[in-house]
Amino acid sequence: MTSPALATRPDPAGSALLPRWAQERALPLTTVLAALTLLWYLAAIWLNADLAEQKLSRSAPTWTTAELIDTAWSLDRPVLPTPDQIWAEFADSVFNREVTSRRSLVYHATVTASASIIGFGLGIALGVLLAVGIVHQRTLDRSLLPWIIASQTVPILAIAPMIIVVLASLGMTGLLPKAVISMYLCFFPVTIGMVKGLRAPDPLELDLMATYSASPQQVFWKLRWPSSLSYLFASLKVAIAISLVGAIVGELPTGAQEGIGARLLSGSYYGQTVQIWAALLMASLLGLVLVAAVGGAERVTLSRMGGRR
């Protein structure tokens, strides 16, 4: 029979080999990353083989498999660049360029982030206002909510050029059209999340507020709003990510010269696949930073309100 002390004793051999955080987080992530990297290099050989053969044929009648692989991994304009080619382009565009230069990915990221954050703010304001109206007015619940859901069935690639053309006819150019497209995408999760959050209080809690003769404003600020914050932040993490997508999509129809979308567009024009992938890497990192910022705001807000994360 095993004693409780022995049953709860940690495994000294396992803990000595790797710390607990490494076993639970770092090791699985590293394993998946290594597997994806290996598959990427193999895919690069497969997709770039034709171009590599053509290049080798121009220089020599025969070649070895090793030469084919080396050429497939070092083409100037490959179909699929290798991770080290993408990182070299990314590092050159980030660390070797002035931040104010249009050849700097940091510069283009700040332009896209500006439009994304403005659209995110507008989306929060619109989504919260709609949710408050839907929760408190049955007429708005029946009339607005179906149209809000239907608005997201229109592909953003179809409606983005129309938004830009309409706003340009009104003299609105620059960041605002891209911010409006971001707002169009991100107000939906905010509205749905807030409607669910504002309706989250238990009927017994609402009855208790009624026995205290609480006004509608007191019910909202002291019961419904605190109950909705966890739903709001969950929806904000989705909203900030798709607002970034909206800002990038908004840069494509305009033929913009600035922004991550502009880098994607110029890369596709000139067949610079390495530039395209480097821009995608920057977009991914920017999305991670924005989502992490929302997560940090969530932890600070809920901790100050006594909540737990």
CSV table of C-alpha atoms in Angstrom, one decimal:
chain,number,residue,atom,x,y,z
A,1,MET,CA,0.0,0.0,0.0
A,2,THR,CA,1.4,3.4,-1.0
A,3,SER,CA,1.4,6.1,1.7
A,4,PRO,CA,0.0,9.6,1.0
A,5,ALA,CA,3.4,11.1,1.4
A,6,LEU,CA,4.9,8.9,-1.3
A,7,ALA,CA,1.9,9.3,-3.6
A,8,THR,CA,2.2,13.1,-3.6
A,9,ARG,CA,6.0,13.2,-3.8
A,10,PRO,CA,7.2,14.7,-7.1
A,11,ASP,CA,9.3,12.6,-9.4
A,12,PRO,CA,12.9,13.6,-8.7
A,13,ALA,CA,14.2,12.1,-11.9
A,14,GLY,CA,11.7,14.0,-14.1
A,15,SER,CA,12.0,17.3,-12.3
A,16,ALA,CA,15.8,17.1,-12.5
A,17,LEU,CA,15.9,16.6,-16.3
A,18,LEU,CA,13.5,19.5,-17.3
A,19,PRO,CA,11.7,22.2,-15.3
A,20,ARG,CA,7.9,21.8,-15.1
A,21,TRP,CA,7.2,24.8,-17.4
A,22,ALA,CA,9.5,23.4,-20.0
A,23,GLN,CA,7.7,20.0,-19.9
A,24,GLU,CA,4.3,21.6,-20.1
A,25,ARG,CA,4.8,24.5,-22.5
A,26,ALA,CA,8.3,24.8,-24.2
A,27,LEU,CA,8.8,21.2,-25.1
A,28,PRO,CA,5.5,20.7,-27.0
A,29,LEU,CA,5.8,24.0,-28.8
A,30,THR,CA,9.4,23.3,-29.8
A,31,THR,CA,8.5,19.9,-31.0
A,32,VAL,CA,5.6,21.2,-33.2
A,33,LEU,CA,7.9,24.1,-34.5
A,34,ALA,CA,10.6,21.6,-35.4
A,35,ALA,CA,8.2,19.3,-37.2
A,36,LEU,CA,6.7,22.3,-39.1
A,37,THR,CA,10.1,23.6,-40.1
A,38,LEU,CA,11.2,20.2,-41.4
A,39,LEU,CA,7.9,19.9,-43.4
A,40,TRP,CA,8.5,23.4,-44.8
A,41,TYR,CA,12.0,22.6,-46.0
A,42,LEU,CA,10.7,19.4,-47.7
A,43,ALA,CA,7.8,21.4,-49.3
A,44,ALA,CA,10.3,24.0,-50.6
A,45,ILE,CA,12.3,21.2,-52.4
A,46,TRP,CA,9.1,19.8,-53.9
A,47,LEU,CA,7.6,23.2,-55.1
A,48,ASN,CA,10.9,24.7,-56.2
A,49,ALA,CA,12.3,21.6,-58.0
A,50,ASP,CA,11.2,22.7,-61.5
A,51,LEU,CA,12.8,26.2,-61.2
A,52,ALA,CA,15.9,24.6,-59.7
A,53,GLU,CA,16.2,22.1,-62.6
A,54,GLN,CA,15.8,24.9,-65.1
A,55,LYS,CA,18.6,27.0,-63.4
A,56,LEU,CA,20.9,24.0,-63.2
A,57,SER,CA,20.3,23.0,-66.8
A,58,ARG,CA,21.5,26.4,-68.0
A,59,SER,CA,24.8,26.0,-66.2
A,60,ALA,CA,25.6,22.3,-66.5
A,61,PRO,CA,24.1,19.2,-68.3
A,62,THR,CA,24.2,17.0,-65.2
A,63,TRP,CA,23.9,17.7,-61.5
A,64,THR,CA,23.5,15.8,-58.3
A,65,THR,CA,20.6,15.6,-55.9
A,66,ALA,CA,22.5,17.6,-53.4
A,67,GLU,CA,23.0,20.4,-55.9
A,68,LEU,CA,19.3,20.3,-56.8
A,69,ILE,CA,18.3,20.7,-53.1
A,70,ASP,CA,20.8,23.5,-52.5
A,71,THR,CA,19.5,25.3,-55.5
A,72,ALA,CA,15.9,24.8,-54.5
A,73,TRP,CA,16.6,26.4,-51.1
A,74,SER,CA,18.5,29.4,-52.5
A,75,LEU,CA,16.4,30.6,-55.5
A,76,ASP,CA,16.0,34.4,-55.7
A,77,ARG,CA,12.3,34.1,-56.6
A,78,PRO,CA,11.2,30.7,-55.3
A,79,VAL,CA,7.6,29.4,-55.3
A,80,LEU,CA,8.0,28.7,-51.6
A,81,PRO,CA,11.0,30.4,-49.8
A,82,THR,CA,12.7,28.6,-47.0
A,83,PRO,CA,12.3,29.8,-43.4
A,84,ASP,CA,15.9,31.1,-43.4
A,85,GLN,CA,15.3,33.2,-46.5
A,86,ILE,CA,12.1,34.6,-45.0
A,87,TRP,CA,14.0,35.4,-41.7
A,88,ALA,CA,16.9,37.0,-43.7
A,89,GLU,CA,14.4,39.3,-45.6
A,90,PHE,CA,12.5,40.1,-42.3
A,91,ALA,CA,15.7,40.9,-40.4
A,92,ASP,CA,17.0,43.1,-43.2
A,93,SER,CA,13.7,45.0,-43.5
A,94,VAL,CA,13.4,45.4,-39.7
A,95,PHE,CA,16.9,45.9,-38.3
A,96,ASN,CA,18.9,47.3,-41.3
A,97,ARG,CA,16.4,50.0,-42.4
A,98,GLU,CA,15.5,53.3,-40.9
A,99,VAL,CA,12.1,53.2,-39.2
A,100,THR,CA,10.9,56.1,-41.4
A,101,SER,CA,12.0,54.4,-44.6
A,102,ARG,CA,9.4,52.9,-46.9
A,103,ARG,CA,11.6,49.8,-47.2
A,104,SER,CA,11.2,49.2,-43.4
A,105,LEU,CA,8.6,46.7,-42.4
A,106,VAL,CA,8.3,48.5,-39.0
A,107,TYR,CA,7.2,51.6,-40.9
A,108,HIS,CA,4.5,49.7,-42.8
A,109,ALA,CA,3.5,47.9,-39.7
A,110,THR,CA,2.9,51.2,-37.8
A,111,VAL,CA,0.7,52.4,-40.7
A,112,THR,CA,-1.4,49.2,-40.7
A,113,ALA,CA,-1.6,49.2,-36.9
A,114,SER,CA,-2.8,52.8,-36.8
A,115,ALA,CA,-5.8,52.0,-39.1
A,116,SER,CA,-6.4,48.8,-37.2
A,117,ILE,CA,-6.5,50.4,-33.8
A,118,ILE,CA,-8.7,53.3,-35.0
A,119,GLY,CA,-11.1,50.8,-36.5
A,120,PHE,CA,-11.0,48.7,-33.4
A,121,GLY,CA,-12.0,51.7,-31.2
A,122,LEU,CA,-14.8,52.5,-33.6
A,123,GLY,CA,-15.9,48.9,-33.6
A,124,ILE,CA,-16.0,48.7,-29.8
A,125,ALA,CA,-18.1,51.9,-29.6
A,126,LEU,CA,-20.6,50.7,-32.3
A,127,GLY,CA,-20.8,47.2,-30.9
A,128,VAL,CA,-21.4,48.2,-27.3
A,129,LEU,CA,-24.0,50.8,-28.3
A,130,LEU,CA,-25.8,48.2,-30.4
A,131,ALA,CA,-25.7,45.6,-27.6
A,132,VAL,CA,-27.1,48.0,-25.0
A,133,GLY,CA,-29.9,49.0,-27.4
A,134,ILE,CA,-30.7,45.3,-28.2
A,135,VAL,CA,-30.7,44.3,-24.6
A,136,HIS,CA,-33.0,47.1,-23.4
A,137,GLN,CA,-35.3,47.5,-26.4
A,138,ARG,CA,-37.2,44.4,-27.6
A,139,THR,CA,-37.9,46.3,-30.9
A,140,LEU,CA,-34.2,46.7,-31.6
A,141,ASP,CA,-33.7,43.0,-30.6
A,142,ARG,CA,-36.1,41.9,-33.2
A,143,SER,CA,-35.2,44.4,-35.9
A,144,LEU,CA,-31.4,44.9,-35.6
A,145,LEU,CA,-29.9,41.6,-34.6
A,146,PRO,CA,-30.9,39.7,-37.8
A,147,TRP,CA,-29.4,42.5,-39.9
A,148,ILE,CA,-26.2,42.6,-37.8
A,149,ILE,CA,-25.8,38.8,-38.5
A,150,ALA,CA,-26.6,39.2,-42.2
A,151,SER,CA,-24.0,42.0,-42.5
A,152,GLN,CA,-21.2,39.5,-41.9
A,153,THR,CA,-22.3,37.2,-44.7
A,154,VAL,CA,-21.1,39.8,-47.3
A,155,PRO,CA,-17.4,38.9,-48.2
A,156,ILE,CA,-15.1,41.7,-47.1
A,157,LEU,CA,-13.2,41.5,-50.4
A,158,ALA,CA,-16.4,42.4,-52.2
A,159,ILE,CA,-17.5,45.3,-50.0
A,160,ALA,CA,-14.1,46.8,-49.3
A,161,PRO,CA,-13.7,48.5,-52.7
A,162,MET,CA,-17.3,49.9,-52.4
A,163,ILE,CA,-16.5,51.4,-49.0
A,164,ILE,CA,-13.3,53.0,-50.3
A,165,VAL,CA,-15.0,54.4,-53.4
A,166,VAL,CA,-18.0,55.9,-51.4
A,167,LEU,CA,-15.7,57.4,-48.8
A,168,ALA,CA,-13.3,58.8,-51.4
A,169,SER,CA,-16.3,60.5,-53.2
A,170,LEU,CA,-17.0,62.2,-49.8
A,171,GLY,CA,-13.4,63.4,-49.6
A,172,MET,CA,-12.3,60.8,-47.0
A,173,THR,CA,-9.0,59.2,-47.8
A,174,GLY,CA,-6.0,57.9,-46.0
A,175,LEU,CA,-6.4,55.9,-42.8
A,176,LEU,CA,-10.2,56.5,-42.4
A,177,PRO,CA,-11.4,54.2,-45.1
A,178,LYS,CA,-9.2,51.4,-43.8
A,179,ALA,CA,-10.4,52.0,-40.3
A,180,VAL,CA,-14.0,51.9,-41.4
A,181,ILE,CA,-13.4,48.5,-43.0
A,182,SER,CA,-11.8,47.3,-39.8
A,183,MET,CA,-14.8,48.6,-37.8
A,184,TYR,CA,-17.1,46.8,-40.2
A,185,LEU,CA,-15.4,43.5,-39.3
A,186,CYS,CA,-14.8,43.9,-35.6
A,187,PHE,CA,-18.1,45.4,-34.4
A,188,PHE,CA,-19.9,42.1,-34.9
A,189,PRO,CA,-18.1,39.9,-32.3
A,190,VAL,CA,-18.2,42.9,-29.8
A,191,THR,CA,-22.0,43.2,-30.3
A,192,ILE,CA,-22.7,39.4,-30.0
A,193,GLY,CA,-20.4,39.1,-26.9
A,194,MET,CA,-21.8,42.1,-25.2
A,195,VAL,CA,-25.4,41.0,-25.8
A,196,LYS,CA,-24.6,37.7,-24.2
A,197,GLY,CA,-22.7,39.4,-21.4
A,198,LEU,CA,-25.4,41.9,-20.6
A,199,ARG,CA,-28.0,39.1,-20.4
A,200,ALA,CA,-25.7,37.0,-18.2
A,201,PRO,CA,-27.0,38.1,-14.8
A,202,ASP,CA,-29.2,35.5,-13.1
A,203,PRO,CA,-32.9,36.4,-12.8
A,204,LEU,CA,-32.6,36.1,-9.1
A,205,GLU,CA,-30.0,38.9,-9.1
A,206,LEU,CA,-32.3,41.1,-11.2
A,207,ASP,CA,-35.1,40.4,-8.8
A,208,LEU,CA,-32.8,41.3,-5.9
A,209,MET,CA,-32.0,44.6,-7.6
A,210,ALA,CA,-35.8,45.2,-8.1
A,211,THR,CA,-36.4,44.7,-4.3
A,212,TYR,CA,-33.8,47.4,-3.7
A,213,SER,CA,-35.8,49.7,-6.0
A,214,ALA,CA,-32.7,50.1,-8.2
A,215,SER,CA,-33.1,52.3,-11.2
A,216,PRO,CA,-32.3,51.0,-14.7
A,217,GLN,CA,-29.1,52.9,-14.7
A,218,GLN,CA,-28.1,51.3,-11.4
A,219,VAL,CA,-29.0,47.8,-12.7
A,220,PHE,CA,-26.9,48.5,-15.7
A,221,TRP,CA,-23.7,49.8,-14.0
A,222,LYS,CA,-23.8,47.7,-10.9
A,223,LEU,CA,-25.0,44.3,-12.3
A,224,ARG,CA,-25.2,44.0,-16.1
A,225,TRP,CA,-21.9,45.9,-17.0
A,226,PRO,CA,-19.6,44.0,-14.5
A,227,SER,CA,-21.2,40.7,-15.6
A,228,SER,CA,-20.5,41.5,-19.2
A,229,LEU,CA,-16.8,42.3,-19.0
A,230,SER,CA,-15.5,38.7,-19.3
A,231,TYR,CA,-17.6,38.3,-22.4
A,232,LEU,CA,-16.5,41.7,-23.7
A,233,PHE,CA,-12.8,40.9,-23.4
A,234,ALA,CA,-13.2,37.5,-25.0
A,235,SER,CA,-14.9,39.2,-28.0
A,236,LEU,CA,-12.2,41.9,-28.0
A,237,LYS,CA,-9.5,39.4,-28.6
A,238,VAL,CA,-11.3,38.2,-31.7
A,239,ALA,CA,-12.1,41.7,-32.8
A,240,ILE,CA,-8.6,43.1,-32.6
A,241,ALA,CA,-7.3,40.2,-34.7
A,242,ILE,CA,-9.9,40.7,-37.5
A,243,SER,CA,-9.6,44.5,-37.3
A,244,LEU,CA,-5.9,43.9,-38.4
A,245,VAL,CA,-7.2,41.7,-41.3
A,246,GLY,CA,-9.6,44.5,-42.2
A,247,ALA,CA,-6.9,47.1,-42.3
A,248,ILE,CA,-4.7,44.9,-44.5
A,249,VAL,CA,-7.6,44.1,-46.9
A,250,GLY,CA,-8.5,47.9,-47.0
A,251,GLU,CA,-5.0,48.6,-48.3
A,252,LEU,CA,-5.3,46.2,-51.3
A,253,PRO,CA,-8.0,47.9,-53.5
A,254,THR,CA,-6.5,51.3,-53.1
A,255,GLY,CA,-3.1,50.4,-54.4
A,256,ALA,CA,-1.7,51.9,-51.2
A,257,GLN,CA,2.0,52.7,-51.0
A,258,GLU,CA,2.2,52.3,-47.2
A,259,GLY,CA,1.1,49.4,-45.0
A,260,ILE,CA,1.5,45.7,-44.8
A,261,GLY,CA,-1.1,45.3,-47.5
A,262,ALA,CA,1.0,47.5,-49.8
A,263,ARG,CA,4.0,45.3,-49.2
A,264,LEU,CA,1.9,42.2,-50.1
A,265,LEU,CA,0.7,43.9,-53.2
A,266,SER,CA,4.1,45.1,-54.4
A,267,GLY,CA,5.5,41.6,-53.7
A,268,SER,CA,2.8,40.0,-55.8
A,269,TYR,CA,3.4,42.5,-58.7
A,270,TYR,CA,7.1,41.8,-58.9
A,271,GLY,CA,7.0,38.1,-58.0
A,272,GLN,CA,8.9,38.7,-54.7
A,273,THR,CA,7.6,35.8,-52.7
A,274,VAL,CA,10.2,36.2,-50.0
A,275,GLN,CA,9.0,39.8,-49.5
A,276,ILE,CA,5.4,38.6,-49.3
A,277,TRP,CA,6.2,36.0,-46.6
A,278,ALA,CA,8.3,38.5,-44.6
A,279,ALA,CA,5.3,40.8,-44.6
A,280,LEU,CA,3.0,38.0,-43.5
A,281,LEU,CA,5.4,37.2,-40.7
A,282,MET,CA,5.3,40.9,-39.6
A,283,ALA,CA,1.5,40.8,-39.8
A,284,SER,CA,1.5,37.7,-37.6
A,285,LEU,CA,3.7,39.3,-35.0
A,286,LEU,CA,1.7,42.5,-35.0
A,287,GLY,CA,-1.5,40.4,-34.4
A,288,LEU,CA,0.2,38.6,-31.5
A,289,VAL,CA,1.2,42.0,-30.0
A,290,LEU,CA,-2.3,43.4,-30.3
A,291,VAL,CA,-4.0,40.3,-28.9
A,292,ALA,CA,-1.5,40.3,-26.0
A,293,ALA,CA,-2.2,44.0,-25.3
A,294,VAL,CA,-6.0,43.2,-25.0
A,295,GLY,CA,-5.1,40.2,-22.8
A,296,GLY,CA,-3.0,42.5,-20.5
A,297,ALA,CA,-5.9,45.0,-20.3
A,298,GLU,CA,-8.2,42.2,-19.4
A,299,ARG,CA,-6.0,41.0,-16.6
A,300,VAL,CA,-5.6,44.5,-15.2
A,301,THR,CA,-9.3,45.3,-15.4
A,302,LEU,CA,-10.6,42.1,-13.9
A,303,SER,CA,-8.0,42.1,-11.2
A,304,ARG,CA,-9.0,45.6,-10.1
A,305,MET,CA,-12.6,44.4,-10.1
A,306,GLY,CA,-11.8,41.4,-7.9
A,307,GLY,CA,-12.1,38.9,-10.7
A,308,ARG,CA,-9.7,36.0,-11.2
A,309,ARG,CA,-7.9,35.0,-14.4
